């Protein structure tokens, strides 16, 4: 599971019963945007610097490869990209849940964002409200993670950290 947040990116590997590995990376869409993107749209040099930073963070991780696993994306970057890939004009749970997004789609969306200002990005869809200035960095993090770990596609889920916490609490109360 990859959860690209504003300040960090969480990557977790496991199955329905246990977590085998977890990493919290100091790269998030807000953090990268504020630290590295000083132009709108970001310059090629800024994108290159962000790419290097992301790759450095990912390079120290073992045990997250695509072998015998699926990558599930949760949170705003993944759900927003899924909606944009389907030309959705608003949030649609059915369009997000279990949507399989190929790496090439993430690449195409990222390439498109790199040529657009935040004002132009927001015009693409209302689903970008509050994210237009961050989606370039978020999509770059996702693109680099998918590439680094060898994932050809991403399954999108609207069920993020809060859902997991609620489920865990429900299970605790049910057992006791």
Short mmCIF file of N, CA and C in Angstrom, two decimals:
data_model
loop_
_atom_site.label_atom_id
_atom_site.label_comp_id
_atom_site.label_asym_id
_atom_site.label_seq_id
_atom_site.Cartn_x
_atom_site.Cartn_y
_atom_site.Cartn_z
N UNK A 1 0.85 -1.17 0.00
CA UNK A 1 0.00 0.00 0.00
C UNK A 1 0.89 1.23 0.00
N UNK A 2 0.56 2.18 -0.84
CA UNK A 2 1.26 3.46 -0.83
C UNK A 2 0.26 4.56 -0.52
N UNK A 3 0.64 5.40 0.44
CA UNK A 3 -0.19 6.52 0.88
C UNK A 3 0.67 7.77 0.79
N UNK A 4 0.44 8.56 -0.23
CA UNK A 4 1.20 9.79 -0.44
C UNK A 4 0.48 10.92 0.27
N UNK A 5 1.07 11.37 1.33
CA UNK A 5 0.49 12.46 2.10
C UNK A 5 1.15 13.78 1.76
N UNK A 6 0.84 14.78 2.54
CA UNK A 6 1.42 16.10 2.32
C UNK A 6 2.87 16.18 2.77
N UNK A 7 3.17 15.59 3.93
CA UNK A 7 4.52 15.69 4.47
C UNK A 7 5.34 14.43 4.34
N UNK A 8 4.67 13.31 4.16
CA UNK A 8 5.39 12.04 4.07
C UNK A 8 4.66 11.07 3.15
N UNK A 9 5.36 10.01 2.82
CA UNK A 9 4.77 8.92 2.04
C UNK A 9 4.96 7.64 2.84
N UNK A 10 3.87 6.95 3.05
CA UNK A 10 3.90 5.69 3.81
C UNK A 10 3.79 4.53 2.83
N UNK A 11 4.67 3.56 2.99
CA UNK A 11 4.63 2.36 2.15
C UNK A 11 4.58 1.17 3.08
N UNK A 12 3.60 0.30 2.87
CA UNK A 12 3.40 -0.86 3.73
C UNK A 12 3.24 -2.10 2.87
N UNK A 13 3.88 -3.18 3.30
CA UNK A 13 3.74 -4.46 2.61
C UNK A 13 3.19 -5.47 3.61
N UNK A 14 2.20 -6.22 3.15
CA UNK A 14 1.62 -7.24 4.01
C UNK A 14 0.54 -7.99 3.27
N UNK A 15 -0.28 -8.68 4.05
CA UNK A 15 -1.41 -9.40 3.48
C UNK A 15 -2.62 -9.12 4.36
N UNK A 16 -3.66 -9.89 4.19
CA UNK A 16 -4.89 -9.65 4.93
C UNK A 16 -4.72 -9.85 6.44
N UNK A 17 -3.64 -10.50 6.84
CA UNK A 17 -3.48 -10.85 8.25
C UNK A 17 -2.35 -10.13 8.97
N UNK A 18 -1.36 -9.67 8.24
CA UNK A 18 -0.22 -9.06 8.93
C UNK A 18 0.53 -8.07 8.04
N UNK A 19 1.28 -7.21 8.71
CA UNK A 19 2.16 -6.27 8.03
C UNK A 19 3.57 -6.85 8.11
N UNK A 20 4.21 -6.99 6.95
CA UNK A 20 5.56 -7.55 6.89
C UNK A 20 6.63 -6.48 6.92
N UNK A 21 6.31 -5.33 6.37
CA UNK A 21 7.30 -4.27 6.24
C UNK A 21 6.57 -2.94 6.12
N UNK A 22 7.18 -1.90 6.70
CA UNK A 22 6.60 -0.56 6.62
C UNK A 22 7.73 0.45 6.55
N UNK A 23 7.52 1.49 5.77
CA UNK A 23 8.49 2.59 5.69
C UNK A 23 7.74 3.91 5.62
N UNK A 24 8.25 4.88 6.34
CA UNK A 24 7.73 6.23 6.28
C UNK A 24 8.83 7.10 5.68
N UNK A 25 8.55 7.67 4.52
CA UNK A 25 9.55 8.47 3.80
C UNK A 25 9.27 9.95 3.98
N UNK A 26 10.30 10.71 4.07
CA UNK A 26 10.22 12.15 4.30
C UNK A 26 9.93 12.91 3.01
N UNK A 27 9.09 12.35 2.19
CA UNK A 27 8.69 12.99 0.93
C UNK A 27 7.17 12.97 0.85
N UNK A 28 6.59 14.10 0.66
CA UNK A 28 5.15 14.23 0.50
C UNK A 28 4.89 15.32 -0.51
N UNK A 29 3.67 15.41 -0.98
CA UNK A 29 3.36 16.36 -2.05
C UNK A 29 3.52 17.82 -1.61
N UNK A 30 3.12 18.14 -0.39
CA UNK A 30 3.28 19.51 0.10
C UNK A 30 4.76 19.80 0.34
N UNK A 31 5.44 18.89 1.00
CA UNK A 31 6.85 19.08 1.33
C UNK A 31 7.69 19.28 0.07
N UNK A 32 7.48 18.44 -0.96
CA UNK A 32 8.24 18.60 -2.21
C UNK A 32 7.90 19.90 -2.91
N UNK A 33 6.63 20.22 -2.97
CA UNK A 33 6.20 21.44 -3.65
C UNK A 33 6.80 22.68 -2.99
N UNK A 34 6.68 22.75 -1.67
CA UNK A 34 7.19 23.93 -0.96
C UNK A 34 8.71 24.01 -1.00
N UNK A 35 9.36 22.89 -0.95
CA UNK A 35 10.82 22.86 -0.90
C UNK A 35 11.49 23.05 -2.25
N UNK A 36 10.89 22.49 -3.31
CA UNK A 36 11.59 22.43 -4.59
C UNK A 36 10.93 23.15 -5.76
N UNK A 37 9.62 23.29 -5.74
CA UNK A 37 8.93 23.86 -6.90
C UNK A 37 8.72 25.36 -6.70
N UNK A 38 9.59 26.16 -7.27
CA UNK A 38 9.54 27.61 -7.12
C UNK A 38 8.94 28.31 -8.33
N UNK A 39 8.64 27.55 -9.38
CA UNK A 39 8.01 28.10 -10.59
C UNK A 39 6.69 27.38 -10.81
N UNK A 40 5.81 28.01 -11.55
CA UNK A 40 4.49 27.45 -11.84
C UNK A 40 4.22 27.54 -13.33
N UNK A 41 4.41 26.46 -14.08
CA UNK A 41 4.73 25.10 -13.64
C UNK A 41 6.20 24.97 -13.23
N UNK A 42 6.52 23.89 -12.50
CA UNK A 42 7.90 23.70 -12.07
C UNK A 42 8.83 23.60 -13.29
N UNK A 43 10.03 24.11 -13.14
CA UNK A 43 11.01 24.04 -14.23
C UNK A 43 11.53 22.61 -14.35
N UNK A 44 12.16 22.32 -15.47
CA UNK A 44 12.76 21.00 -15.68
C UNK A 44 13.81 20.71 -14.62
N UNK A 45 14.57 21.72 -14.22
CA UNK A 45 15.58 21.55 -13.18
C UNK A 45 14.94 21.21 -11.84
N UNK A 46 13.82 21.85 -11.52
CA UNK A 46 13.11 21.57 -10.27
C UNK A 46 12.55 20.15 -10.27
N UNK A 47 11.99 19.73 -11.40
CA UNK A 47 11.49 18.36 -11.53
C UNK A 47 12.64 17.38 -11.37
N UNK A 48 13.75 17.68 -12.01
CA UNK A 48 14.93 16.81 -11.91
C UNK A 48 15.43 16.68 -10.48
N UNK A 49 15.47 17.79 -9.75
CA UNK A 49 15.91 17.77 -8.36
C UNK A 49 14.94 16.96 -7.49
N UNK A 50 13.65 17.12 -7.75
CA UNK A 50 12.64 16.35 -7.00
C UNK A 50 12.79 14.85 -7.29
N UNK A 51 13.03 14.52 -8.53
CA UNK A 51 13.22 13.12 -8.94
C UNK A 51 14.40 12.49 -8.18
N UNK A 52 15.49 13.23 -8.11
CA UNK A 52 16.69 12.74 -7.41
C UNK A 52 16.39 12.52 -5.93
N UNK A 53 15.71 13.48 -5.31
CA UNK A 53 15.36 13.37 -3.90
C UNK A 53 14.47 12.14 -3.65
N UNK A 54 13.46 11.97 -4.48
CA UNK A 54 12.55 10.82 -4.34
C UNK A 54 13.31 9.51 -4.54
N UNK A 55 14.12 9.43 -5.57
CA UNK A 55 14.89 8.21 -5.83
C UNK A 55 15.84 7.89 -4.69
N UNK A 56 16.45 8.91 -4.10
CA UNK A 56 17.33 8.68 -2.96
C UNK A 56 16.55 8.10 -1.78
N UNK A 57 15.36 8.62 -1.52
CA UNK A 57 14.53 8.10 -0.43
C UNK A 57 14.12 6.65 -0.69
N UNK A 58 13.77 6.35 -1.94
CA UNK A 58 13.31 5.00 -2.29
C UNK A 58 14.45 3.99 -2.37
N UNK A 59 15.65 4.45 -2.68
CA UNK A 59 16.77 3.53 -2.91
C UNK A 59 17.17 2.74 -1.67
N UNK A 60 16.90 3.25 -0.51
CA UNK A 60 17.27 2.55 0.72
C UNK A 60 16.27 1.50 1.16
N UNK A 61 15.22 1.29 0.40
CA UNK A 61 14.16 0.37 0.81
C UNK A 61 14.32 -0.99 0.13
N UNK A 62 14.21 -2.05 0.93
CA UNK A 62 14.20 -3.41 0.41
C UNK A 62 12.87 -4.05 0.76
N UNK A 63 12.48 -5.04 -0.01
CA UNK A 63 11.29 -5.81 0.32
C UNK A 63 9.97 -5.24 -0.15
N UNK A 64 10.02 -4.31 -1.10
CA UNK A 64 8.78 -3.73 -1.60
C UNK A 64 8.58 -3.99 -3.10
N UNK A 65 9.27 -4.96 -3.66
CA UNK A 65 9.20 -5.20 -5.10
C UNK A 65 7.84 -5.75 -5.51
N UNK A 66 7.60 -5.71 -6.80
CA UNK A 66 6.32 -6.13 -7.36
C UNK A 66 6.14 -7.64 -7.37
N UNK A 67 7.18 -8.39 -7.09
CA UNK A 67 7.10 -9.85 -7.16
C UNK A 67 5.94 -10.37 -6.30
N UNK A 68 5.04 -11.08 -6.95
CA UNK A 68 3.90 -11.71 -6.27
C UNK A 68 3.07 -10.76 -5.41
N UNK A 69 2.92 -9.52 -5.86
CA UNK A 69 2.12 -8.58 -5.08
C UNK A 69 1.43 -7.56 -5.96
N UNK A 70 0.46 -6.90 -5.37
CA UNK A 70 -0.24 -5.79 -6.02
C UNK A 70 0.09 -4.53 -5.26
N UNK A 71 0.12 -3.43 -5.97
CA UNK A 71 0.30 -2.14 -5.32
C UNK A 71 -1.07 -1.49 -5.21
N UNK A 72 -1.42 -1.09 -3.99
CA UNK A 72 -2.69 -0.42 -3.74
C UNK A 72 -2.37 1.02 -3.35
N UNK A 73 -2.99 1.96 -4.02
CA UNK A 73 -2.81 3.38 -3.71
C UNK A 73 -4.02 3.92 -2.99
N UNK A 74 -3.77 4.58 -1.86
CA UNK A 74 -4.84 5.20 -1.09
C UNK A 74 -4.54 6.68 -0.95
N UNK A 75 -5.52 7.44 -0.53
CA UNK A 75 -5.41 8.87 -0.26
C UNK A 75 -5.55 9.70 -1.53
N UNK A 76 -5.40 11.01 -1.35
CA UNK A 76 -5.74 11.99 -2.36
C UNK A 76 -5.05 11.89 -3.70
N UNK A 77 -3.75 11.64 -3.71
CA UNK A 77 -3.06 11.58 -5.01
C UNK A 77 -3.62 10.45 -5.85
N UNK A 78 -3.68 9.24 -5.28
CA UNK A 78 -4.14 8.08 -6.04
C UNK A 78 -5.60 8.24 -6.49
N UNK A 79 -6.48 8.69 -5.58
CA UNK A 79 -7.88 8.80 -5.95
C UNK A 79 -8.10 9.92 -6.97
N UNK A 80 -7.37 11.02 -6.83
CA UNK A 80 -7.50 12.12 -7.79
C UNK A 80 -7.03 11.70 -9.17
N UNK A 81 -5.89 11.01 -9.24
CA UNK A 81 -5.38 10.54 -10.53
C UNK A 81 -6.36 9.55 -11.17
N UNK A 82 -6.95 8.68 -10.36
CA UNK A 82 -7.92 7.72 -10.89
C UNK A 82 -9.12 8.44 -11.49
N UNK A 83 -9.60 9.45 -10.82
CA UNK A 83 -10.74 10.21 -11.32
C UNK A 83 -10.37 10.96 -12.60
N UNK A 84 -9.19 11.57 -12.63
CA UNK A 84 -8.75 12.28 -13.84
C UNK A 84 -8.57 11.34 -15.02
N UNK A 85 -8.04 10.16 -14.75
CA UNK A 85 -7.83 9.17 -15.82
C UNK A 85 -9.14 8.76 -16.46
N UNK A 86 -10.23 8.89 -15.71
CA UNK A 86 -11.56 8.51 -16.21
C UNK A 86 -12.41 9.72 -16.58
N UNK A 87 -11.79 10.90 -16.61
CA UNK A 87 -12.49 12.15 -16.95
C UNK A 87 -13.69 12.43 -16.05
N UNK A 88 -13.58 12.05 -14.79
CA UNK A 88 -14.67 12.30 -13.84
C UNK A 88 -14.75 13.79 -13.51
N UNK A 89 -15.93 14.30 -13.38
CA UNK A 89 -16.12 15.72 -13.06
C UNK A 89 -16.31 15.95 -11.56
N UNK A 90 -16.49 14.87 -10.82
CA UNK A 90 -16.66 14.96 -9.39
C UNK A 90 -16.25 13.64 -8.76
N UNK A 91 -16.24 13.60 -7.43
CA UNK A 91 -15.86 12.36 -6.76
C UNK A 91 -16.93 11.31 -6.98
N UNK A 92 -16.50 10.14 -7.44
CA UNK A 92 -17.41 9.03 -7.68
C UNK A 92 -16.77 7.79 -7.08
N UNK A 93 -17.32 7.31 -5.99
CA UNK A 93 -16.77 6.17 -5.28
C UNK A 93 -16.61 4.95 -6.19
N UNK A 94 -17.57 4.75 -7.08
CA UNK A 94 -17.51 3.60 -7.99
C UNK A 94 -16.36 3.72 -8.97
N UNK A 95 -16.00 4.93 -9.34
CA UNK A 95 -14.90 5.14 -10.28
C UNK A 95 -13.54 4.95 -9.61
N UNK A 96 -13.50 5.16 -8.31
CA UNK A 96 -12.24 5.05 -7.56
C UNK A 96 -11.98 3.63 -7.10
N UNK A 97 -12.98 3.01 -6.49
CA UNK A 97 -12.82 1.71 -5.85
C UNK A 97 -12.35 0.64 -6.83
N UNK A 98 -11.18 0.10 -6.55
CA UNK A 98 -10.57 -0.98 -7.34
C UNK A 98 -10.23 -0.58 -8.77
N UNK A 99 -10.12 0.70 -9.04
CA UNK A 99 -9.71 1.15 -10.36
C UNK A 99 -8.25 0.75 -10.57
N UNK A 100 -7.96 0.09 -11.68
CA UNK A 100 -6.60 -0.32 -12.01
C UNK A 100 -6.00 0.73 -12.94
N UNK A 101 -4.95 1.39 -12.46
CA UNK A 101 -4.33 2.47 -13.22
C UNK A 101 -2.92 2.04 -13.66
N UNK A 102 -2.73 1.92 -14.97
CA UNK A 102 -1.41 1.52 -15.48
C UNK A 102 -0.36 2.61 -15.23
N UNK A 103 0.88 2.18 -15.12
CA UNK A 103 2.01 3.09 -14.97
C UNK A 103 2.02 4.12 -16.08
N UNK A 104 1.69 3.71 -17.29
CA UNK A 104 1.72 4.65 -18.43
C UNK A 104 0.70 5.78 -18.24
N UNK A 105 -0.42 5.51 -17.58
CA UNK A 105 -1.41 6.55 -17.30
C UNK A 105 -0.87 7.54 -16.28
N UNK A 106 -0.21 7.03 -15.25
CA UNK A 106 0.41 7.91 -14.25
C UNK A 106 1.45 8.79 -14.95
N UNK A 107 2.24 8.19 -15.83
CA UNK A 107 3.27 8.94 -16.57
C UNK A 107 2.63 10.01 -17.45
N UNK A 108 1.56 9.67 -18.16
CA UNK A 108 0.89 10.63 -19.04
C UNK A 108 0.30 11.80 -18.25
N UNK A 109 -0.32 11.51 -17.12
CA UNK A 109 -0.88 12.57 -16.29
C UNK A 109 0.23 13.47 -15.75
N UNK A 110 1.30 12.86 -15.24
CA UNK A 110 2.43 13.64 -14.73
C UNK A 110 3.00 14.53 -15.83
N UNK A 111 3.22 13.98 -17.02
CA UNK A 111 3.78 14.76 -18.14
C UNK A 111 2.87 15.95 -18.47
N UNK A 112 1.57 15.72 -18.40
CA UNK A 112 0.61 16.78 -18.67
C UNK A 112 0.70 17.88 -17.61
N UNK A 113 0.75 17.49 -16.34
CA UNK A 113 0.85 18.47 -15.26
C UNK A 113 2.11 19.31 -15.37
N UNK A 114 3.20 18.70 -15.82
CA UNK A 114 4.48 19.42 -15.91
C UNK A 114 4.42 20.59 -16.89
N UNK A 115 3.49 20.55 -17.79
CA UNK A 115 3.35 21.62 -18.78
C UNK A 115 2.30 22.66 -18.40
N UNK A 116 1.68 22.49 -17.23
CA UNK A 116 0.56 23.34 -16.86
C UNK A 116 0.81 24.07 -15.55
N UNK A 117 0.27 25.26 -15.45
CA UNK A 117 0.29 25.99 -14.19
C UNK A 117 -0.81 25.42 -13.29
N UNK A 118 -0.76 25.75 -12.01
CA UNK A 118 -1.80 25.31 -11.08
C UNK A 118 -3.18 25.82 -11.52
N UNK A 119 -3.22 27.04 -12.05
CA UNK A 119 -4.49 27.60 -12.54
C UNK A 119 -5.04 26.80 -13.72
N UNK A 120 -4.18 26.30 -14.57
CA UNK A 120 -4.62 25.47 -15.69
C UNK A 120 -5.03 24.08 -15.22
N UNK A 121 -4.29 23.54 -14.25
CA UNK A 121 -4.60 22.21 -13.73
C UNK A 121 -5.98 22.20 -13.08
N UNK A 122 -6.30 23.21 -12.31
CA UNK A 122 -7.60 23.25 -11.62
C UNK A 122 -8.76 23.26 -12.62
N UNK A 123 -8.50 23.75 -13.82
CA UNK A 123 -9.54 23.79 -14.85
C UNK A 123 -9.85 22.40 -15.43
N UNK A 124 -8.97 21.43 -15.20
CA UNK A 124 -9.18 20.08 -15.73
C UNK A 124 -10.42 19.42 -15.15
N UNK A 125 -10.62 19.62 -13.84
CA UNK A 125 -11.74 18.96 -13.17
C UNK A 125 -11.92 19.53 -11.77
N UNK A 126 -13.16 19.57 -11.31
CA UNK A 126 -13.41 20.01 -9.93
C UNK A 126 -12.75 19.11 -8.89
N UNK A 127 -12.40 17.86 -9.25
CA UNK A 127 -11.77 16.95 -8.28
C UNK A 127 -10.39 17.46 -7.85
N UNK A 128 -9.86 18.44 -8.57
CA UNK A 128 -8.55 19.00 -8.24
C UNK A 128 -8.61 20.16 -7.25
N UNK A 129 -9.79 20.50 -6.80
CA UNK A 129 -9.93 21.60 -5.83
C UNK A 129 -9.08 21.30 -4.60
N UNK A 130 -8.21 22.23 -4.26
CA UNK A 130 -7.33 22.06 -3.12
C UNK A 130 -6.09 21.23 -3.39
N UNK A 131 -5.95 20.71 -4.60
CA UNK A 131 -4.83 19.85 -4.96
C UNK A 131 -4.07 20.29 -6.20
N UNK A 132 -4.57 21.26 -6.91
CA UNK A 132 -3.98 21.63 -8.20
C UNK A 132 -2.50 21.99 -8.09
N UNK A 133 -2.11 22.61 -6.98
CA UNK A 133 -0.71 23.00 -6.83
C UNK A 133 0.16 21.87 -6.29
N UNK A 134 -0.45 20.75 -5.88
CA UNK A 134 0.29 19.63 -5.28
C UNK A 134 0.32 18.37 -6.12
N UNK A 135 -0.57 18.29 -7.11
CA UNK A 135 -0.73 17.03 -7.86
C UNK A 135 0.49 16.68 -8.70
N UNK A 136 1.25 17.68 -9.13
CA UNK A 136 2.46 17.37 -9.90
C UNK A 136 3.45 16.63 -9.02
N UNK A 137 3.70 17.12 -7.83
CA UNK A 137 4.62 16.46 -6.90
C UNK A 137 4.09 15.09 -6.48
N UNK A 138 2.80 15.02 -6.17
CA UNK A 138 2.22 13.74 -5.77
C UNK A 138 2.31 12.69 -6.85
N UNK A 139 2.02 13.09 -8.09
CA UNK A 139 2.09 12.12 -9.19
C UNK A 139 3.53 11.71 -9.47
N UNK A 140 4.49 12.61 -9.24
CA UNK A 140 5.90 12.25 -9.42
C UNK A 140 6.33 11.23 -8.37
N UNK A 141 5.91 11.40 -7.14
CA UNK A 141 6.23 10.43 -6.09
C UNK A 141 5.67 9.06 -6.47
N UNK A 142 4.41 9.03 -6.89
CA UNK A 142 3.78 7.76 -7.28
C UNK A 142 4.51 7.14 -8.47
N UNK A 143 4.79 7.92 -9.47
CA UNK A 143 5.49 7.44 -10.66
C UNK A 143 6.85 6.83 -10.30
N UNK A 144 7.61 7.52 -9.48
CA UNK A 144 8.94 7.04 -9.09
C UNK A 144 8.85 5.78 -8.24
N UNK A 145 7.87 5.70 -7.35
CA UNK A 145 7.71 4.51 -6.51
C UNK A 145 7.31 3.30 -7.36
N UNK A 146 6.36 3.49 -8.26
CA UNK A 146 5.95 2.38 -9.13
C UNK A 146 7.12 1.88 -9.96
N UNK A 147 7.91 2.80 -10.48
CA UNK A 147 9.06 2.44 -11.29
C UNK A 147 10.13 1.74 -10.45
N UNK A 148 10.45 2.30 -9.30
CA UNK A 148 11.50 1.74 -8.43
C UNK A 148 11.20 0.31 -8.00
N UNK A 149 9.92 0.03 -7.72
CA UNK A 149 9.55 -1.29 -7.22
C UNK A 149 9.04 -2.22 -8.32
N UNK A 150 8.95 -1.73 -9.56
CA UNK A 150 8.59 -2.58 -10.69
C UNK A 150 7.11 -2.87 -10.85
N UNK A 151 6.26 -1.94 -10.42
CA UNK A 151 4.82 -2.15 -10.57
C UNK A 151 4.33 -1.57 -11.88
N UNK A 152 3.65 -2.39 -12.68
CA UNK A 152 3.11 -1.95 -13.96
C UNK A 152 1.76 -1.26 -13.80
N UNK A 153 1.10 -1.48 -12.65
CA UNK A 153 -0.18 -0.82 -12.42
C UNK A 153 -0.43 -0.68 -10.93
N UNK A 154 -1.43 0.11 -10.63
CA UNK A 154 -1.80 0.45 -9.27
C UNK A 154 -3.30 0.23 -9.12
N UNK A 155 -3.71 -0.43 -8.06
CA UNK A 155 -5.13 -0.57 -7.74
C UNK A 155 -5.46 0.54 -6.75
N UNK A 156 -6.47 1.32 -7.06
CA UNK A 156 -6.82 2.47 -6.23
C UNK A 156 -7.92 2.09 -5.25
N UNK A 157 -7.78 2.58 -4.03
CA UNK A 157 -8.80 2.35 -3.01
C UNK A 157 -9.08 3.65 -2.27
N UNK A 158 -10.32 3.88 -1.96
CA UNK A 158 -10.69 5.05 -1.17
C UNK A 158 -10.53 4.77 0.32
N UNK A 159 -10.21 3.55 0.65
CA UNK A 159 -10.09 3.14 2.05
C UNK A 159 -8.66 3.35 2.53
N UNK A 160 -8.44 4.44 3.20
CA UNK A 160 -7.11 4.79 3.66
C UNK A 160 -6.88 4.46 5.12
N UNK A 161 -5.99 5.21 5.73
CA UNK A 161 -5.56 4.98 7.10
C UNK A 161 -6.74 5.03 8.07
N UNK A 162 -7.61 6.00 7.93
CA UNK A 162 -8.75 6.12 8.86
C UNK A 162 -9.64 4.89 8.82
N UNK A 163 -9.85 4.36 7.61
CA UNK A 163 -10.66 3.16 7.47
C UNK A 163 -10.01 2.00 8.24
N UNK A 164 -8.70 1.85 8.09
CA UNK A 164 -7.99 0.79 8.78
C UNK A 164 -8.05 0.93 10.29
N UNK A 165 -7.95 2.16 10.78
CA UNK A 165 -8.03 2.39 12.22
C UNK A 165 -9.41 2.04 12.76
N UNK A 166 -10.44 2.43 12.05
CA UNK A 166 -11.80 2.11 12.47
C UNK A 166 -12.01 0.60 12.47
N UNK A 167 -11.54 -0.07 11.43
CA UNK A 167 -11.68 -1.52 11.34
C UNK A 167 -10.95 -2.21 12.49
N UNK A 168 -9.74 -1.75 12.80
CA UNK A 168 -8.96 -2.34 13.90
C UNK A 168 -9.70 -2.17 15.23
N UNK A 169 -10.23 -0.99 15.47
CA UNK A 169 -10.96 -0.75 16.72
C UNK A 169 -12.21 -1.61 16.79
N UNK A 170 -12.90 -1.75 15.68
CA UNK A 170 -14.10 -2.58 15.65
C UNK A 170 -13.75 -4.03 15.97
N UNK A 171 -12.63 -4.52 15.39
CA UNK A 171 -12.22 -5.89 15.65
C UNK A 171 -11.82 -6.08 17.12
N UNK A 172 -11.14 -5.12 17.71
CA UNK A 172 -10.76 -5.19 19.12
C UNK A 172 -11.99 -5.32 20.01
N UNK A 173 -12.98 -4.49 19.73
CA UNK A 173 -14.19 -4.47 20.55
C UNK A 173 -15.02 -5.74 20.35
N UNK A 174 -14.97 -6.27 19.17
CA UNK A 174 -15.71 -7.48 18.87
C UNK A 174 -15.10 -8.68 19.58
N UNK A 175 -13.79 -8.70 19.68
CA UNK A 175 -13.09 -9.81 20.29
C UNK A 175 -13.23 -9.78 21.81
N UNK A 176 -13.20 -8.59 22.41
CA UNK A 176 -13.24 -8.49 23.88
C UNK A 176 -14.63 -8.59 24.45
#
